[in-house]
Amino acid sequence: MEDRALGGDATRRGFVNWMLGTSVGAFLISVLYPVARYLVPPMVGESTAASVTLPIKPGDVKPNTGQIFKFGSRPAILVRTSAGDLKALSAVCTHLNCTVQYRPDLSHIWCACHNGHFDLNGQNISGPPPRPLDAFVVNVRGNQIVVSKST
Amino acid sequence: MSTTTPDSVHGKLWSWLDQRIGLADLEKLARKKQVPVHGHGVWYYLGGMTLFLFIVQVVTGTLLLFYYRPSAEEAYESVQFLMAEVEFGWLIRSIHAWSANLMIFALFIHLFSVLLLKAYRPPREVTWFSGVGLLAIALGFGFTGYLLPWNELAYFATKVGTEITGAVPLVGRFLLRLLRGGDEVTGATLTRFYGIHVAVLPGLVMLVLGLHLYLVQKHGMSVPLPVERQGDRRTMPFVPNFLLRDIVGWLSALAILAALAAFIPAELGRKADPFAPAPVGIKPEWYFMFMFQTLKYLPSHILGLEGEIVGMVGFGLGGLFLLLIPFLDRRAARGQPSPLFTWIGIFVIVYIVVLTYLGYAASPTR
C-alpha cells in the first residue's frame, strides 16, 4: 500500500529496472553478435570459370571409362562411351554431395554413397538422387579437350 | 560436524584437510549411499561403464593431442607418423578408437535399459533429459572425431553427414555453411571439427554430465515398478560393495580394450582427395549405420518431398519423441505398467539392429 501511495518511487524503480534490463540485454547482444558473426564463415567467391581445358589428351581416354577432373572448385566426370563419344557431367551427386564414378560393368554413372544411378546424359535412373547431374559441353580442339558450361 | 572425528581415527593430515574442505561430509555421503538389490541390478552398471570409457577417452584423447596437427595438409601425415613412428602411438590411437565405440555401445545399452525399466518416471525426468543430451553430445564427439584423421572414408562420410543438415527447412544452407566453415568440406571444416571435438563438446559434457551425476546422487537408483510393488527393499552399500563390482567391470573393459587395440588396431586408410570418386563400400561409424541404411532405402521423392528431407525430419521427430518420453508415458508416471512404451522400445531396438545388420550385409556395389 505504502509503495503504491508513493507512485513516484515505484515509477523510478521501474525506470531503473528497465534501464538495468535493457543494459543487460544490450550487453549480451554486444557480446553475442560478434561471436555469432565470427562463427559464420566468410563468403568465398565461387569460381566463375565457364570452361576448362583438361590435362588429358583425347587419345588417352579409352572407351567405356570415366575419370574425375576439376571444374572450378568442384569435381566433374569425363566419360568416353562404348560408342566412342565424350561426355562431361558434374560429378557431384544430387542426393548428398558425394563424388560419383563411372561403372564400366553397368556402362553408366554410379554413386557409392547411397547407391544412386545416373545414365550417361546425367539422368537419375534409380536410387535416392532427386535430380539429374548437370551436363557440360565437350569440345575436342586438336589434341585438347575443352569442357564448358552449357549456357 | 568435522570436528567430531578424532585425529586418532584418520590422522593429522586428514583432520587438516577436513577442516578446510569438509572431508567428513563427503565420507558421510559415501557411507550413506545404498544401491537396491534385485533381479534387474545388472543394468545399474552400464552408466558407470559409460563414464569409465569416457574417462579413457579423455586420457587417450589428451595424449593424441601431443602429436596431432589439425590441418588438411598435415592431419593425415601426423596420424601416420603417430601410428608408425611414435612408440605406442598405435596403442593410444587404437584404444581411443575402440573405447569410443564401446562407450557408445554401453551408452545405448544404458539408454535402452533405462527405457525398458521405465526409470525415467518422476522425479527422474531431468535425469533422462540430461542423459539424452549426453547421447547427443556423444554422437557429436563420434561425428567430429571421425573426420580428424582426414582419410577418404571420413571425408565422404562428413560430406554426406553435413549435407543432410542442408535439408533442414529454411536455415539448412546456413547451418551447413556454419558446420563446414564454407560451402564445401575442406581444411576449414577440419579445424572447425577439431575445435568442436577438443574444446566445445568437452566443455558441454562437463556441464551436462555434472548435472546427470548430481541427479543420480540426489534421487538414488530407480527401482523397477514390479520390484517396487513387491516391496522388496534389499540394498547394498555403494562403498565398497557396489564400487568393487564396478571396478571388476572397468578392469574387464580395459582388458577387452587392450586386446581389441592389439589385435584389431585402428586403420588409417588413404588420404582424403576431394577430386576422387567416393570409395566403394563407404560407410559411417556403426552407430550411424541404421540412419545411413534408411537413407539408402528411401525413394528420391515421397509425397512430393525429397526423400532425404523426409528421412531427416523423421529421425528428428524420433529424437524429439525419445527426449519427451517421460512426459508422454503417463501410465508409468502414475506407477502403472505401460506396455505400449515397452513395445515402442523393443521396436526401436529391433529397427536399429536389423537396419545396422543390413547396412553391413548389403553388397556395396548393388
Coordinates of C-alpha atoms in Angstrom, one line a residue:
Chain A
M1 CA 0.0 0.0 0.0
E2 CA 2.8 2.4 1.0
D3 CA 4.6 1.6 -2.2
R4 CA 1.5 2.3 -4.3
A5 CA 0.9 5.6 -2.5
L6 CA 4.5 6.7 -3.4
G7 CA 3.8 6.5 -7.1
G8 CA 6.8 8.5 -7.9
D9 CA 9.1 6.0 -6.2
A10 CA 7.5 3.0 -8.0
T11 CA 8.0 4.7 -11.3
R12 CA 11.6 5.5 -10.5
R13 CA 12.2 1.9 -9.5
G14 CA 10.5 0.7 -12.7
F15 CA 12.7 3.0 -14.7
V16 CA 15.9 1.8 -13.1
N17 CA 14.8 -1.8 -13.6
W18 CA 14.0 -1.1 -17.2
M19 CA 17.4 0.6 -17.7
L20 CA 19.2 -2.3 -16.0
G21 CA 17.2 -4.9 -18.0
T22 CA 18.0 -3.2 -21.3
S23 CA 21.6 -2.7 -20.4
V24 CA 21.9 -6.4 -19.7
G25 CA 20.2 -7.1 -23.0
A26 CA 22.4 -4.7 -24.8
F27 CA 25.5 -6.1 -23.2
L28 CA 24.5 -9.7 -24.2
I29 CA 23.8 -8.6 -27.7
S30 CA 27.1 -6.7 -28.0
V31 CA 28.9 -9.9 -26.9
L32 CA 26.9 -12.5 -28.8
Y33 CA 26.6 -10.6 -32.1
P34 CA 30.3 -10.5 -32.9
V35 CA 30.7 -14.2 -31.7
A36 CA 27.8 -15.3 -34.0
R37 CA 29.1 -13.3 -36.9
Y38 CA 32.6 -14.7 -36.2
L39 CA 31.3 -18.3 -36.5
V40 CA 29.7 -17.7 -39.9
P41 CA 32.4 -18.3 -42.5
P42 CA 33.1 -15.5 -45.0
M43 CA 31.8 -16.0 -48.5
V44 CA 34.5 -17.1 -50.9
G45 CA 33.9 -16.1 -54.5
E46 CA 32.8 -19.1 -56.5
S47 CA 35.0 -20.0 -59.4
T48 CA 33.3 -18.4 -62.3
A49 CA 35.3 -20.2 -64.9
A50 CA 32.9 -21.1 -67.7
S51 CA 35.3 -23.6 -69.3
V52 CA 38.3 -25.6 -68.5
T53 CA 41.0 -27.2 -70.7
L54 CA 41.7 -30.7 -69.4
P55 CA 45.2 -32.0 -68.7
I56 CA 44.2 -35.2 -70.6
K57 CA 44.6 -35.9 -74.3
P58 CA 41.5 -37.3 -76.2
G59 CA 43.5 -40.3 -77.2
D60 CA 44.2 -41.2 -73.6
V61 CA 40.5 -41.7 -72.7
K62 CA 39.6 -45.3 -73.6
P63 CA 36.0 -46.3 -74.5
N64 CA 33.8 -47.4 -71.6
T65 CA 35.9 -45.5 -69.0
G66 CA 35.4 -42.4 -66.9
Q67 CA 37.6 -40.1 -64.9
I68 CA 37.2 -37.2 -62.5
F69 CA 38.6 -33.7 -63.3
K70 CA 38.5 -30.4 -61.6
F71 CA 35.9 -27.9 -62.9
G72 CA 36.4 -24.7 -60.9
S73 CA 36.3 -25.8 -57.3
R74 CA 34.1 -28.9 -57.8
P75 CA 34.7 -32.3 -59.3
A76 CA 33.3 -33.3 -62.7
I77 CA 33.5 -36.5 -64.6
L78 CA 34.6 -37.1 -68.2
V79 CA 33.2 -40.3 -69.8
R80 CA 34.0 -41.9 -73.1
T81 CA 31.0 -44.1 -74.0
S82 CA 31.4 -47.5 -75.6
A83 CA 30.3 -45.9 -78.8
G84 CA 33.3 -43.5 -78.6
D85 CA 31.5 -40.2 -77.6
L86 CA 33.0 -38.0 -75.0
K87 CA 30.6 -36.7 -72.3
A88 CA 31.2 -34.5 -69.3
L89 CA 28.9 -34.1 -66.3
S90 CA 29.1 -32.7 -62.9
A91 CA 30.4 -35.4 -60.6
V92 CA 28.6 -34.1 -57.5
C93 CA 25.8 -36.4 -56.7
T94 CA 22.5 -34.5 -56.4
H95 CA 21.5 -36.6 -53.4
L96 CA 24.0 -35.8 -50.7
N97 CA 27.0 -34.4 -52.5
C98 CA 29.2 -37.4 -52.8
T99 CA 31.5 -37.7 -55.8
V100 CA 30.1 -40.2 -58.4
Q101 CA 32.1 -42.6 -60.5
Y102 CA 31.8 -44.5 -63.9
R103 CA 30.9 -48.1 -63.6
P104 CA 32.3 -50.0 -66.7
D105 CA 30.3 -53.1 -65.8
L106 CA 27.0 -51.1 -65.9
S107 CA 28.1 -48.6 -68.6
H108 CA 26.7 -45.8 -66.5
I109 CA 27.4 -43.5 -63.6
W110 CA 27.1 -44.6 -60.0
C111 CA 27.4 -43.1 -56.6
A112 CA 28.9 -45.3 -54.0
C113 CA 27.5 -43.5 -51.0
H114 CA 23.8 -44.3 -51.3
N115 CA 23.6 -46.4 -54.5
G116 CA 22.4 -43.8 -56.8
H117 CA 22.5 -44.5 -60.6
F118 CA 22.6 -42.0 -63.5
D119 CA 22.6 -42.6 -67.2
L120 CA 25.2 -41.0 -69.5
N121 CA 23.1 -37.9 -70.0
G122 CA 23.1 -37.4 -66.3
Q123 CA 19.5 -38.5 -65.8
N124 CA 18.9 -40.1 -62.3
I125 CA 17.6 -43.5 -63.2
S126 CA 17.5 -45.3 -59.8
G127 CA 18.2 -44.9 -56.1
P128 CA 17.7 -41.8 -54.0
P129 CA 19.1 -38.9 -56.2
P130 CA 16.3 -36.4 -56.8
R131 CA 17.7 -34.6 -59.8
P132 CA 19.9 -35.2 -62.8
L133 CA 23.6 -34.3 -62.9
D134 CA 24.5 -31.1 -64.6
A135 CA 25.7 -31.8 -68.1
F136 CA 28.6 -29.9 -69.7
V137 CA 29.6 -29.4 -73.3
V138 CA 32.7 -31.2 -74.5
N139 CA 34.7 -29.9 -77.4
V140 CA 37.8 -31.6 -78.8
R141 CA 40.1 -29.0 -80.3
G142 CA 43.0 -30.7 -81.9
N143 CA 44.8 -32.5 -79.1
Q144 CA 42.9 -30.8 -76.3
I145 CA 39.6 -31.5 -74.5
V146 CA 37.7 -28.3 -73.6
V147 CA 34.8 -28.7 -71.2
S148 CA 32.4 -25.7 -70.9
K149 CA 29.2 -24.9 -69.1
S150 CA 26.2 -25.3 -71.4
T151 CA 24.5 -21.9 -71.5
Chain B
M1 CA 30.4 -31.9 12.0
S2 CA 34.0 -32.3 11.0
T3 CA 35.4 -31.7 14.5
T4 CA 33.6 -34.7 15.9
T5 CA 36.1 -37.1 14.1
P6 CA 39.1 -37.5 16.4
D7 CA 42.5 -37.2 14.9
S8 CA 43.4 -40.7 16.0
V9 CA 41.0 -42.3 13.5
H10 CA 42.2 -40.7 10.3
G11 CA 45.5 -38.9 11.2
K12 CA 46.6 -35.3 11.3
L13 CA 46.6 -34.6 7.6
W14 CA 43.0 -35.9 7.3
S15 CA 41.8 -33.5 10.0
W16 CA 43.7 -30.6 8.5
L17 CA 42.1 -31.2 5.1
D18 CA 38.7 -31.9 6.7
Q19 CA 38.6 -28.6 8.4
R20 CA 39.4 -26.9 5.1
I21 CA 37.4 -28.8 2.5
G22 CA 34.9 -30.9 4.6
L23 CA 36.1 -34.5 4.0
A24 CA 33.9 -35.8 6.8
D25 CA 30.8 -34.6 4.9
L26 CA 32.0 -36.4 1.8
E27 CA 32.7 -39.6 3.8
K28 CA 29.2 -39.5 5.3
L29 CA 27.7 -39.1 1.9
A30 CA 29.7 -42.1 0.6
R31 CA 28.7 -44.2 3.6
K32 CA 25.0 -43.3 3.2
K33 CA 24.8 -44.3 -0.5
Q34 CA 22.9 -47.6 -1.0
V35 CA 22.2 -49.5 -4.2
P36 CA 19.0 -51.6 -4.4
V37 CA 19.5 -55.3 -4.9
H38 CA 17.1 -57.2 -7.2
G39 CA 16.9 -59.3 -10.3
H40 CA 17.5 -56.3 -12.7
G41 CA 20.5 -55.0 -10.8
V42 CA 22.9 -55.7 -13.7
W43 CA 21.7 -52.7 -15.6
Y44 CA 22.9 -50.4 -12.9
Y45 CA 26.5 -51.0 -14.0
L46 CA 26.0 -49.6 -17.6
G47 CA 26.1 -45.9 -16.6
G48 CA 29.3 -46.3 -14.6
M49 CA 30.7 -48.3 -17.5
T50 CA 29.9 -45.5 -20.0
L51 CA 31.6 -43.0 -17.6
F52 CA 34.7 -45.1 -17.2
L53 CA 35.1 -45.4 -21.0
F54 CA 34.6 -41.7 -21.3
I55 CA 37.5 -41.1 -18.9
V56 CA 39.6 -43.4 -21.1
Q57 CA 38.6 -41.1 -24.0
V58 CA 39.7 -38.0 -22.1
V59 CA 43.1 -39.5 -21.2
T60 CA 43.9 -41.1 -24.6
G61 CA 42.5 -38.0 -26.4
T62 CA 44.7 -35.7 -24.4
L63 CA 47.7 -37.9 -25.3
L64 CA 46.8 -37.8 -29.0
L65 CA 46.8 -34.0 -28.9
F66 CA 50.6 -34.1 -28.4
Y67 CA 51.2 -35.3 -32.0
Y68 CA 48.0 -34.4 -34.0
R69 CA 48.1 -31.4 -36.3
P70 CA 44.7 -30.1 -37.3
S71 CA 45.1 -29.1 -40.9
A72 CA 44.2 -30.6 -44.3
E73 CA 47.9 -30.7 -45.3
E74 CA 49.2 -32.3 -42.1
A75 CA 46.4 -34.2 -40.3
Y76 CA 46.7 -37.4 -42.2
E77 CA 50.5 -37.3 -42.1
S78 CA 50.6 -36.6 -38.4
V79 CA 48.3 -39.6 -37.7
Q80 CA 50.5 -41.7 -40.0
F81 CA 53.6 -40.6 -38.1
L82 CA 51.8 -41.3 -34.8
M83 CA 50.9 -44.8 -35.9
A84 CA 54.2 -45.7 -37.5
E85 CA 57.0 -43.9 -35.6
V86 CA 55.8 -42.8 -32.2
E87 CA 56.3 -45.6 -29.6
F88 CA 52.9 -47.0 -28.6
G89 CA 51.2 -44.3 -30.8
W90 CA 49.2 -47.2 -32.4
L91 CA 48.1 -48.3 -29.0
I92 CA 46.9 -44.9 -27.8
R93 CA 45.0 -44.2 -31.0
S94 CA 43.6 -47.7 -31.2
I95 CA 42.4 -47.6 -27.6
H96 CA 40.8 -44.1 -28.3
A97 CA 39.0 -45.5 -31.4
W98 CA 37.8 -48.7 -29.7
S99 CA 36.9 -47.0 -26.4
A100 CA 34.8 -44.6 -28.4
N101 CA 32.9 -47.4 -30.0
L102 CA 32.5 -49.3 -26.7
M103 CA 31.4 -46.1 -24.9
I104 CA 28.6 -45.5 -27.5
F105 CA 27.6 -49.2 -27.2
A106 CA 27.5 -49.0 -23.4
L107 CA 25.6 -45.7 -23.7
F108 CA 23.0 -47.3 -26.0
I109 CA 22.5 -50.3 -23.6
H110 CA 22.3 -47.9 -20.7
L111 CA 19.6 -45.9 -22.6
F112 CA 17.5 -48.8 -23.6
S113 CA 17.7 -50.5 -20.1
V114 CA 16.5 -47.2 -18.6
L115 CA 13.8 -47.0 -21.2
L116 CA 12.5 -50.6 -20.7
L117 CA 12.7 -50.4 -16.9
K118 CA 10.8 -47.0 -17.0
A119 CA 13.5 -45.5 -14.8
Y120 CA 12.5 -42.1 -16.3
R121 CA 9.4 -42.0 -14.0
P122 CA 9.0 -38.9 -11.7
P123 CA 11.1 -37.5 -10.2
R124 CA 13.8 -38.6 -12.7
E125 CA 12.6 -36.7 -15.8
V126 CA 15.5 -34.3 -15.8
T127 CA 18.0 -37.2 -15.3
W128 CA 16.5 -38.6 -18.5
F129 CA 16.7 -35.3 -20.4
S130 CA 20.4 -34.8 -19.4
G131 CA 21.0 -38.5 -20.4
V132 CA 19.5 -37.9 -23.9
G133 CA 21.6 -34.7 -24.0
L134 CA 24.7 -36.8 -23.3
L135 CA 23.8 -39.2 -26.1
A136 CA 23.6 -36.2 -28.5
I137 CA 27.0 -35.0 -27.3
A138 CA 28.5 -38.5 -27.6
L139 CA 27.2 -38.7 -31.2
G140 CA 28.7 -35.3 -31.8
F141 CA 32.0 -36.5 -30.5
G142 CA 31.9 -39.5 -32.8
F143 CA 30.9 -37.5 -35.9
T144 CA 33.6 -34.8 -35.4
G145 CA 36.3 -37.2 -34.3
Y146 CA 35.7 -39.4 -37.4
L147 CA 36.9 -36.7 -39.7
L148 CA 40.1 -35.8 -37.8
P149 CA 42.4 -38.4 -39.5
W150 CA 41.4 -36.8 -42.8
N151 CA 41.1 -40.0 -44.7
E152 CA 39.0 -40.9 -47.7
L153 CA 36.2 -42.7 -45.8
A154 CA 35.9 -39.9 -43.2
Y155 CA 35.9 -37.2 -45.9
F156 CA 32.9 -38.6 -47.7
A157 CA 31.1 -39.6 -44.5
T158 CA 31.4 -36.0 -43.4
K159 CA 30.3 -34.7 -46.8
V160 CA 27.2 -36.8 -46.5
G161 CA 26.6 -36.1 -42.8
T162 CA 26.9 -32.3 -43.2
E163 CA 24.9 -32.3 -46.5
I164 CA 22.0 -33.7 -44.6
T165 CA 21.8 -30.6 -42.4
G166 CA 21.4 -28.7 -45.6
A167 CA 18.0 -30.4 -46.0
V168 CA 16.7 -28.6 -42.8
P169 CA 13.9 -26.3 -44.0
L170 CA 14.8 -22.5 -44.2
V171 CA 18.0 -22.5 -42.2
G172 CA 19.6 -25.6 -43.7
R173 CA 22.0 -23.8 -46.0
F174 CA 23.1 -21.5 -43.2
L175 CA 23.7 -24.5 -40.8
L176 CA 25.6 -26.3 -43.4
R177 CA 28.0 -23.4 -44.0
L178 CA 28.3 -22.9 -40.3
L179 CA 29.2 -26.6 -39.8
R180 CA 31.6 -26.8 -42.8
G181 CA 33.2 -23.4 -42.4
G182 CA 32.4 -22.8 -46.0
D183 CA 30.4 -24.3 -48.9
E184 CA 32.5 -27.5 -49.2
V185 CA 34.2 -29.9 -46.8
T186 CA 37.7 -28.5 -46.7
G187 CA 40.5 -27.8 -44.3
A188 CA 38.2 -25.2 -42.7
T189 CA 35.8 -28.0 -41.8
L190 CA 38.7 -29.9 -40.2
T191 CA 39.7 -27.1 -37.9
R192 CA 36.1 -26.5 -37.0
F193 CA 35.5 -30.1 -36.2
Y194 CA 38.8 -30.2 -34.2
G195 CA 37.7 -27.2 -32.1
I196 CA 34.3 -28.8 -31.5
H197 CA 35.8 -32.2 -30.7
V198 CA 38.5 -31.0 -28.2
A199 CA 37.0 -27.8 -26.7
V200 CA 33.3 -27.2 -27.3
L201 CA 32.0 -30.7 -26.6
P202 CA 34.3 -31.4 -23.6
G203 CA 33.0 -28.2 -22.1
L204 CA 29.4 -29.1 -22.7
V205 CA 30.0 -32.6 -21.4
M206 CA 31.3 -31.2 -18.1
L207 CA 28.1 -29.3 -17.5
V208 CA 25.6 -31.9 -18.6
L209 CA 27.4 -34.9 -17.1
G210 CA 27.8 -32.9 -13.9
L211 CA 24.0 -32.4 -13.8
H212 CA 23.4 -36.0 -14.7
L213 CA 25.7 -37.4 -11.9
Y214 CA 24.3 -34.9 -9.3
L215 CA 20.8 -36.0 -10.1
V216 CA 21.7 -39.7 -9.8
Q217 CA 23.2 -39.0 -6.4
K218 CA 20.2 -36.9 -5.4
H219 CA 17.5 -39.4 -6.4
G220 CA 19.4 -42.6 -5.9
M221 CA 19.0 -45.6 -8.2
S222 CA 15.5 -46.1 -9.7
V223 CA 13.8 -49.4 -8.7
P224 CA 11.7 -51.1 -11.5
L225 CA 7.9 -50.9 -10.9
P226 CA 7.3 -54.7 -10.4
V227 CA 10.1 -54.8 -7.8
E228 CA 8.8 -51.7 -6.1
R229 CA 5.3 -53.2 -5.9
Q230 CA 6.6 -56.4 -4.3
G231 CA 8.0 -54.2 -1.6
D232 CA 11.5 -55.8 -1.9
R233 CA 13.8 -53.3 -0.2
R234 CA 17.1 -55.1 0.0
T235 CA 20.1 -52.8 -0.7
M236 CA 23.9 -53.0 -0.7
P237 CA 26.3 -50.2 0.3
F238 CA 27.8 -48.3 -2.6
V239 CA 31.2 -48.2 -0.9
P240 CA 32.7 -50.7 -1.1
N241 CA 30.3 -53.4 -2.3
F242 CA 28.9 -51.8 -5.4
L243 CA 32.1 -49.9 -6.3
L244 CA 34.2 -53.0 -6.2
R245 CA 31.8 -54.7 -8.6
D246 CA 32.0 -51.6 -10.8
I247 CA 35.8 -51.9 -10.7
V248 CA 35.7 -55.5 -11.8
G249 CA 33.7 -54.3 -14.8
W250 CA 36.0 -51.5 -15.6
L251 CA 39.1 -53.6 -15.4
S252 CA 37.5 -56.2 -17.7
A253 CA 36.7 -53.4 -20.1
L254 CA 40.3 -52.2 -20.0
A255 CA 41.5 -55.8 -20.8
I256 CA 39.0 -56.0 -23.7
L257 CA 40.2 -52.6 -25.0
A258 CA 43.8 -53.7 -24.8
A259 CA 43.0 -56.9 -26.7
L260 CA 41.0 -55.1 -29.4
A261 CA 43.7 -52.5 -29.8
A262 CA 46.4 -55.1 -30.1
F263 CA 44.6 -57.5 -32.4
I264 CA 42.5 -55.1 -34.5
P265 CA 44.3 -51.7 -34.4
A266 CA 42.6 -48.6 -35.8
E267 CA 43.1 -48.3 -39.6
L268 CA 44.0 -45.1 -41.4
G269 CA 43.2 -45.8 -45.0
R270 CA 44.0 -43.5 -47.8
K271 CA 44.4 -39.7 -47.5
A272 CA 41.2 -37.7 -48.4
D273 CA 41.2 -36.5 -52.0
P274 CA 38.4 -34.1 -52.8
F275 CA 38.8 -34.9 -56.5
A276 CA 38.5 -38.7 -56.3
P277 CA 35.2 -40.6 -56.6
A278 CA 33.6 -41.7 -53.3
P279 CA 35.2 -45.1 -52.5
V280 CA 33.2 -48.3 -52.9
G281 CA 32.0 -49.5 -49.5
I282 CA 31.9 -46.1 -47.9
K283 CA 30.2 -46.3 -44.6
P284 CA 29.7 -44.2 -41.5
E285 CA 30.5 -45.3 -37.9
W286 CA 28.3 -48.3 -37.0
Y287 CA 26.1 -46.2 -34.7
F288 CA 25.0 -44.0 -37.6
M289 CA 24.6 -47.1 -39.9
F290 CA 20.8 -47.6 -39.3
M291 CA 20.2 -44.0 -40.4
F292 CA 22.6 -44.3 -43.3
Q293 CA 20.9 -47.5 -44.4
T294 CA 17.4 -45.9 -44.1
L295 CA 18.5 -43.1 -46.4
K296 CA 19.6 -45.7 -49.0
Y297 CA 16.1 -47.3 -49.0
L298 CA 14.1 -44.1 -49.2
P299 CA 13.0 -43.3 -52.8
S300 CA 14.1 -40.0 -54.3
H301 CA 10.6 -38.4 -53.7
I302 CA 8.0 -39.1 -51.1
L303 CA 4.7 -37.3 -51.4
G304 CA 6.4 -34.6 -53.5
L305 CA 9.2 -34.1 -50.9
E306 CA 12.8 -35.1 -51.4
G307 CA 13.5 -38.5 -49.7
E308 CA 16.4 -37.2 -47.7
I309 CA 14.2 -34.4 -46.2
V310 CA 11.5 -36.9 -45.2
G311 CA 14.2 -39.2 -43.7
M312 CA 15.8 -36.3 -41.8
V313 CA 12.6 -34.9 -40.4
G314 CA 11.6 -38.5 -39.4
F315 CA 14.8 -39.0 -37.4
G316 CA 14.4 -35.5 -35.9
L317 CA 10.9 -36.3 -34.7
G318 CA 12.2 -39.7 -33.4
G319 CA 14.8 -37.9 -31.4
L320 CA 12.3 -35.5 -30.0
F321 CA 10.0 -38.4 -29.1
L322 CA 12.8 -40.1 -27.3
L323 CA 13.6 -36.9 -25.3
L324 CA 9.9 -36.4 -24.3
I325 CA 9.2 -40.0 -23.3
P326 CA 8.9 -39.1 -19.5
F327 CA 6.1 -36.7 -20.4
L328 CA 4.4 -38.9 -22.9
D329 CA 4.3 -42.1 -20.8
R330 CA 1.6 -41.0 -18.4
R331 CA 0.9 -44.5 -17.2
A332 CA 4.4 -45.1 -16.0
A333 CA 4.3 -41.6 -14.4
R334 CA 1.3 -42.8 -12.3
G335 CA 3.2 -46.0 -11.3
Q336 CA 1.1 -48.3 -13.6
P337 CA 2.5 -50.7 -16.2
S338 CA 2.9 -49.1 -19.7
P339 CA 3.3 -52.0 -22.2
L340 CA 2.9 -49.6 -25.1
F341 CA 6.2 -47.9 -24.3
T342 CA 7.9 -51.3 -23.7
W343 CA 6.8 -52.3 -27.2
I344 CA 8.0 -49.0 -28.7
G345 CA 11.3 -49.5 -27.0
I346 CA 11.6 -53.1 -28.4
F347 CA 10.5 -51.9 -31.9
V348 CA 13.3 -49.2 -31.9
I349 CA 15.9 -51.8 -30.7
V350 CA 14.8 -54.3 -33.4
Y351 CA 14.8 -51.5 -36.1
I352 CA 18.3 -50.4 -35.2
V353 CA 19.7 -53.9 -35.1
V354 CA 18.1 -55.0 -38.4
L355 CA 19.0 -51.9 -40.3
T356 CA 22.5 -52.0 -38.9
Y357 CA 22.8 -55.6 -40.0
L358 CA 21.5 -54.9 -43.5
G359 CA 24.0 -52.0 -43.7
Y360 CA 26.9 -54.4 -43.2
A361 CA 25.4 -57.3 -45.1
A362 CA 24.4 -55.4 -48.2
S363 CA 26.8 -55.7 -51.2
P364 CA 28.4 -52.3 -51.6
T365 CA 28.1 -52.3 -55.4
R366 CA 24.5 -53.2 -55.8

